[in-house]
PDB file of C-alpha atoms in Angstrom:
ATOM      1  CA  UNK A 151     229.257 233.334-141.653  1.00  0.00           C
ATOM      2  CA  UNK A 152     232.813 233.441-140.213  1.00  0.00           C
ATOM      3  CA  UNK A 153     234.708 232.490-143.555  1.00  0.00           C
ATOM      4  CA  UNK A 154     232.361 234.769-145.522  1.00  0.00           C
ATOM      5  CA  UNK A 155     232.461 238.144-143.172  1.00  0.00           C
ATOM      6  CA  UNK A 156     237.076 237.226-143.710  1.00  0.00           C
ATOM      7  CA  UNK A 157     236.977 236.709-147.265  1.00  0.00           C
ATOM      8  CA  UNK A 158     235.391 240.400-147.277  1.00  0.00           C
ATOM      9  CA  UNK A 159     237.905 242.192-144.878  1.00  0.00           C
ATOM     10  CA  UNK A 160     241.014 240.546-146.060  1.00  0.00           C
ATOM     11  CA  UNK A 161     240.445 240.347-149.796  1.00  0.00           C
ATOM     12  CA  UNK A 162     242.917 241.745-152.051  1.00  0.00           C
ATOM     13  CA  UNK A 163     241.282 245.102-153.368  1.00  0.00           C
ATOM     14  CA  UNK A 164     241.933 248.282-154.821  1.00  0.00           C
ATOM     15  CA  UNK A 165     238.344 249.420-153.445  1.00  0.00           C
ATOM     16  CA  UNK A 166     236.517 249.356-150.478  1.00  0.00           C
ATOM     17  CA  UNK A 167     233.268 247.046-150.224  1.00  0.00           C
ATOM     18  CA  UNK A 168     230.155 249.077-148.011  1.00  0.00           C
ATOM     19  CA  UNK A 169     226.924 247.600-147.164  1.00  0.00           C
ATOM     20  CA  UNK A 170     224.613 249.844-147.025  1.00  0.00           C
ATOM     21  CA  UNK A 171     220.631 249.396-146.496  1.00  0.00           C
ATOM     22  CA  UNK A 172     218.250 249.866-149.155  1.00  0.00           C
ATOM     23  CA  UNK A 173     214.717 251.990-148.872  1.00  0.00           C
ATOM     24  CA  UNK A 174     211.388 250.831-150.596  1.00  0.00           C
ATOM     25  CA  UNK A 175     208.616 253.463-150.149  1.00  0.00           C
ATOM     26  CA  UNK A 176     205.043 251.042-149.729  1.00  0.00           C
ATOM     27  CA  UNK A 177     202.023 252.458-151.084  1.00  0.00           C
ATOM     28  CA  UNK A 178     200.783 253.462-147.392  1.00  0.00           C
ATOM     29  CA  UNK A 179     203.490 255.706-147.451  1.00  0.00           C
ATOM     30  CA  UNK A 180     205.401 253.327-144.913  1.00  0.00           C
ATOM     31  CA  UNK A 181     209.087 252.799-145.701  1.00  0.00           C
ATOM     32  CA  UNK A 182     210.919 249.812-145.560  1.00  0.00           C
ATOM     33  CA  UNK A 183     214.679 249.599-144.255  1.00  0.00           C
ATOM     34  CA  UNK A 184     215.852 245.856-145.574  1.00  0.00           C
ATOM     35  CA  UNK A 185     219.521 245.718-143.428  1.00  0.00           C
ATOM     36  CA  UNK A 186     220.213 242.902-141.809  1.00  0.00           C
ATOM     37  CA  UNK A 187     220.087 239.400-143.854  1.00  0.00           C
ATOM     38  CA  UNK A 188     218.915 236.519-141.460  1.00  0.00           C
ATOM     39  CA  UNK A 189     215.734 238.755-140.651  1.00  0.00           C
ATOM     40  CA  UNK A 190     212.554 236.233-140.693  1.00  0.00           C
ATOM     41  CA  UNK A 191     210.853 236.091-137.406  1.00  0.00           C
ATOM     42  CA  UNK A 192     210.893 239.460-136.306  1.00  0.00           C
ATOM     43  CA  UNK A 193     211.186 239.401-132.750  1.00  0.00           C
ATOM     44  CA  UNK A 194     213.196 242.811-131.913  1.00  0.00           C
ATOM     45  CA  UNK A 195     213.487 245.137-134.080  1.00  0.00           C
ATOM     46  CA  UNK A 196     215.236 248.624-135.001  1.00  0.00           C
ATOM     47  CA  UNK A 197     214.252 252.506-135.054  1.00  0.00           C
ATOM     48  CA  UNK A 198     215.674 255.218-136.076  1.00  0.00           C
ATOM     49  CA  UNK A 199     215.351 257.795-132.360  1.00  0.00           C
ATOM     50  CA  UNK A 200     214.279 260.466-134.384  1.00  0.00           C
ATOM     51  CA  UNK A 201     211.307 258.047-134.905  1.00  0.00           C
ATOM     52  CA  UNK A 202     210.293 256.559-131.646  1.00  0.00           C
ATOM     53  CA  UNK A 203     206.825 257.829-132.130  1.00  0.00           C
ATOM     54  CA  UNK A 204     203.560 256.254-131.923  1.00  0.00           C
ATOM     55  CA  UNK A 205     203.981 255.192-135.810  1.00  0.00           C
ATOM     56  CA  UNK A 206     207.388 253.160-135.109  1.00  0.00           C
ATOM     57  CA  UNK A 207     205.350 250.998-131.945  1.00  0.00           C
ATOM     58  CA  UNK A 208     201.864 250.546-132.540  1.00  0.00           C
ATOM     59  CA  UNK A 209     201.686 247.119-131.651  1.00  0.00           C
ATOM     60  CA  UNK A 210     204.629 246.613-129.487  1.00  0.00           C
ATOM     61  CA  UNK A 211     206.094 248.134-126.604  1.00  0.00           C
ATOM     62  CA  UNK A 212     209.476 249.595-125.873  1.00  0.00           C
ATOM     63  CA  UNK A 213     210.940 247.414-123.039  1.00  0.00           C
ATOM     64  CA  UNK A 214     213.629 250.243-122.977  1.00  0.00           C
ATOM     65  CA  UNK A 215     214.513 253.259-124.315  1.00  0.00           C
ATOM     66  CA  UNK A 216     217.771 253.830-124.886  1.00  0.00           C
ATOM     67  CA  UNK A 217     219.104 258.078-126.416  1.00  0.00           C
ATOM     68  CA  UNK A 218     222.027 258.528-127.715  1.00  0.00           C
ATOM     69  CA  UNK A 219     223.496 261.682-127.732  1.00  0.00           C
ATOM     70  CA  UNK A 220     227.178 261.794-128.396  1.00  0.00           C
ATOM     71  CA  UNK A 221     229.143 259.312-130.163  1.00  0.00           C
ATOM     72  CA  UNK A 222     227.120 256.769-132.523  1.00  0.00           C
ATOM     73  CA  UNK A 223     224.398 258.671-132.875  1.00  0.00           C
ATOM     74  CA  UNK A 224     223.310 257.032-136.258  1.00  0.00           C
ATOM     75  CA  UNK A 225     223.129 253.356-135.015  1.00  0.00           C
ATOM     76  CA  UNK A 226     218.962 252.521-134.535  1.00  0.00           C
ATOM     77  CA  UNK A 227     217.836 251.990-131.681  1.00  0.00           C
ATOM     78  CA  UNK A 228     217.023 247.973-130.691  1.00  0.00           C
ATOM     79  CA  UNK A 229     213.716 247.726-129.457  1.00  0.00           C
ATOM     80  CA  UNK A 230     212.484 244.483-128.171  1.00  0.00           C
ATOM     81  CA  UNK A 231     208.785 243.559-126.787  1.00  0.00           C
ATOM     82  CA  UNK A 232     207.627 243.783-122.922  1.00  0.00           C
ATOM     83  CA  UNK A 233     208.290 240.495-122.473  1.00  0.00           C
ATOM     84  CA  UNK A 234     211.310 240.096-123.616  1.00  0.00           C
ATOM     85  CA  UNK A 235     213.479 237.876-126.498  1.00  0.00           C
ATOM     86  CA  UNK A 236     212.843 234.044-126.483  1.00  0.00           C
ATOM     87  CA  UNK A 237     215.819 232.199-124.851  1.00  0.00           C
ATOM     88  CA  UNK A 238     216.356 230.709-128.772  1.00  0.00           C
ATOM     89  CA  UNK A 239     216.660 234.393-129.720  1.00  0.00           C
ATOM     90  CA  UNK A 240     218.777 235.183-126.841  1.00  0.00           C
ATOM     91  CA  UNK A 241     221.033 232.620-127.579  1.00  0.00           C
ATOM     92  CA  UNK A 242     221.328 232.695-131.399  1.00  0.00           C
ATOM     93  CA  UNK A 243     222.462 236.489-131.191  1.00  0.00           C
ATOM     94  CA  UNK A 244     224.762 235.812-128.657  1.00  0.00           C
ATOM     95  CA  UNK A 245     226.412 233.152-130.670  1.00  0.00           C
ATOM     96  CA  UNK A 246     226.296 235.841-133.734  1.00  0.00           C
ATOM     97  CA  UNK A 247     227.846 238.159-131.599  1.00  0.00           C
ATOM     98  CA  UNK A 248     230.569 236.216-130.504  1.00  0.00           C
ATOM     99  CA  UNK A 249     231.314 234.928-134.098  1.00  0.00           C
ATOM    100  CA  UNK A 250     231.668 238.935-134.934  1.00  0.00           C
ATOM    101  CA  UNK A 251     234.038 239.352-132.016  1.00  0.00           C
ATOM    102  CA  UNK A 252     236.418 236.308-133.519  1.00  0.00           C
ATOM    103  CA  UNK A 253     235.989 238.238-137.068  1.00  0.00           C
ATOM    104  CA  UNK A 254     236.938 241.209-135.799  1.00  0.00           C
ATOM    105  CA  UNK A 255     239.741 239.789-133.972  1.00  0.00           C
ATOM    106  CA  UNK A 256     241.312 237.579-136.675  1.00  0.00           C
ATOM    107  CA  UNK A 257     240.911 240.858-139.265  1.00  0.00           C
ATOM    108  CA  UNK A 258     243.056 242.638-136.709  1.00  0.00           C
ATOM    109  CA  UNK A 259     245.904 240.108-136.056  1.00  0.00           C
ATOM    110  CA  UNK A 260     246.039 239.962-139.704  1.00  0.00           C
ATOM    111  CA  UNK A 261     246.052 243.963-140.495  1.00  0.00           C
ATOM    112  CA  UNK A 262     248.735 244.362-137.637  1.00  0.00           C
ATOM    113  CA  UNK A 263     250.717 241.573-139.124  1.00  0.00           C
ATOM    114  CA  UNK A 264     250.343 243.600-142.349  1.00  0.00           C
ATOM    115  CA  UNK A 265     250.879 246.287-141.456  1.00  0.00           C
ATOM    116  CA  UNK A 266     254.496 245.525-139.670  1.00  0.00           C
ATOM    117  CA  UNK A 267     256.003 243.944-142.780  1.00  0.00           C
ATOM    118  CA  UNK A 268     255.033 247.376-144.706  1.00  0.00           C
ATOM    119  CA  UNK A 269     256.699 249.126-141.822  1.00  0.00           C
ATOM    120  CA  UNK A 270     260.012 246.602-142.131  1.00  0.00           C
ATOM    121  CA  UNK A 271     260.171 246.935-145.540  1.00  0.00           C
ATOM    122  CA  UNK A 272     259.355 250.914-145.888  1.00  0.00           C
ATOM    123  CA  UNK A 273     261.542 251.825-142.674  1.00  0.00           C
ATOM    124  CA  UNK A 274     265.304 251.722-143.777  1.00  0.00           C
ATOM    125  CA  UNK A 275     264.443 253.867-147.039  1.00  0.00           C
ATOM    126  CA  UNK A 276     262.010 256.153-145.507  1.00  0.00           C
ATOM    127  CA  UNK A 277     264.462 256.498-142.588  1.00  0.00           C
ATOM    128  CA  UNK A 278     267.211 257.275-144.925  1.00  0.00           C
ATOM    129  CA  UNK A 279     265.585 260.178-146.656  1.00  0.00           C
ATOM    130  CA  UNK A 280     264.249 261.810-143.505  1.00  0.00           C
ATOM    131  CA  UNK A 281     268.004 261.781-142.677  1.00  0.00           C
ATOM    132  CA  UNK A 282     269.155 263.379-145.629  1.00  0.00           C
ATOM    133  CA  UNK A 283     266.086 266.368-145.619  1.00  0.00           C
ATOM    134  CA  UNK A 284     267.687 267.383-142.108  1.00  0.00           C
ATOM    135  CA  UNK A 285     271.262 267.378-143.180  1.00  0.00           C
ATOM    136  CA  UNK A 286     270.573 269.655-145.957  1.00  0.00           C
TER     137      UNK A 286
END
């Protein structure tokens, strides 16, 4: 996961690479959201808040419910059942979690690193030209 999350943020592009989900509309009128990848056993799951209705937990229960009005108000809501994730679960996305944190990390050393070599080499002539728009 590690090497393949890197190869996508520091690639050499001229475009930018999105994930985004896709929508399939079942015959019961029920859509399906695929997203996330490693999904087999489903024991949390996501819903949109605008959908916390008695549709989106029928057979489960929300442990929590969690509104969010301000900032990242389009991230689904996690919903998990009343008793809980298995430790297994628990400890699987914690391990995902903290392999994201070393992604993020690494993509950021190497963007800052980047980014001060276009700032060494784009300083003395930018510098210079700024100078010469005052003078005049």
């Amino acid at each position: 996961m590690w090497r393949r999350e890197m190869d996508c943020l520091v690639s050499v592009c001229d475009y930018i690479v999105e994930f985004y989900p896709s929508f399939q509309n079942l015959p019961d009128g029920t859509t399906l959201e695929e997203i996330l990848d490693g999904f087999q056993n489903t024991e949390f799951w996501y819903v949109d808040e605008g959908k916390q209705s008695s549709i989106a937990c029928t057979s489960r229960s929300f442990r929590r419910v969690i509104h969010r009005d301000g900032e990242k108000w389009w991230l689904p809501v996690p919903c998990v059942p009343a008793s809980g994730l298995p430790e297994r679960s628990q400890k699987e996305l914690q391990q995902k979690r903290e392999c994201a944190n070393q992604i993020h990390k690494a993509a950021m050393a190497i963007n800052g690193a980047i980014l001060a070599e276009i700032y060494l080499f784009l300083r003395d002539p930018w510098l210079g030209t700024v100078f010469c728009i005052r003078v005049r």
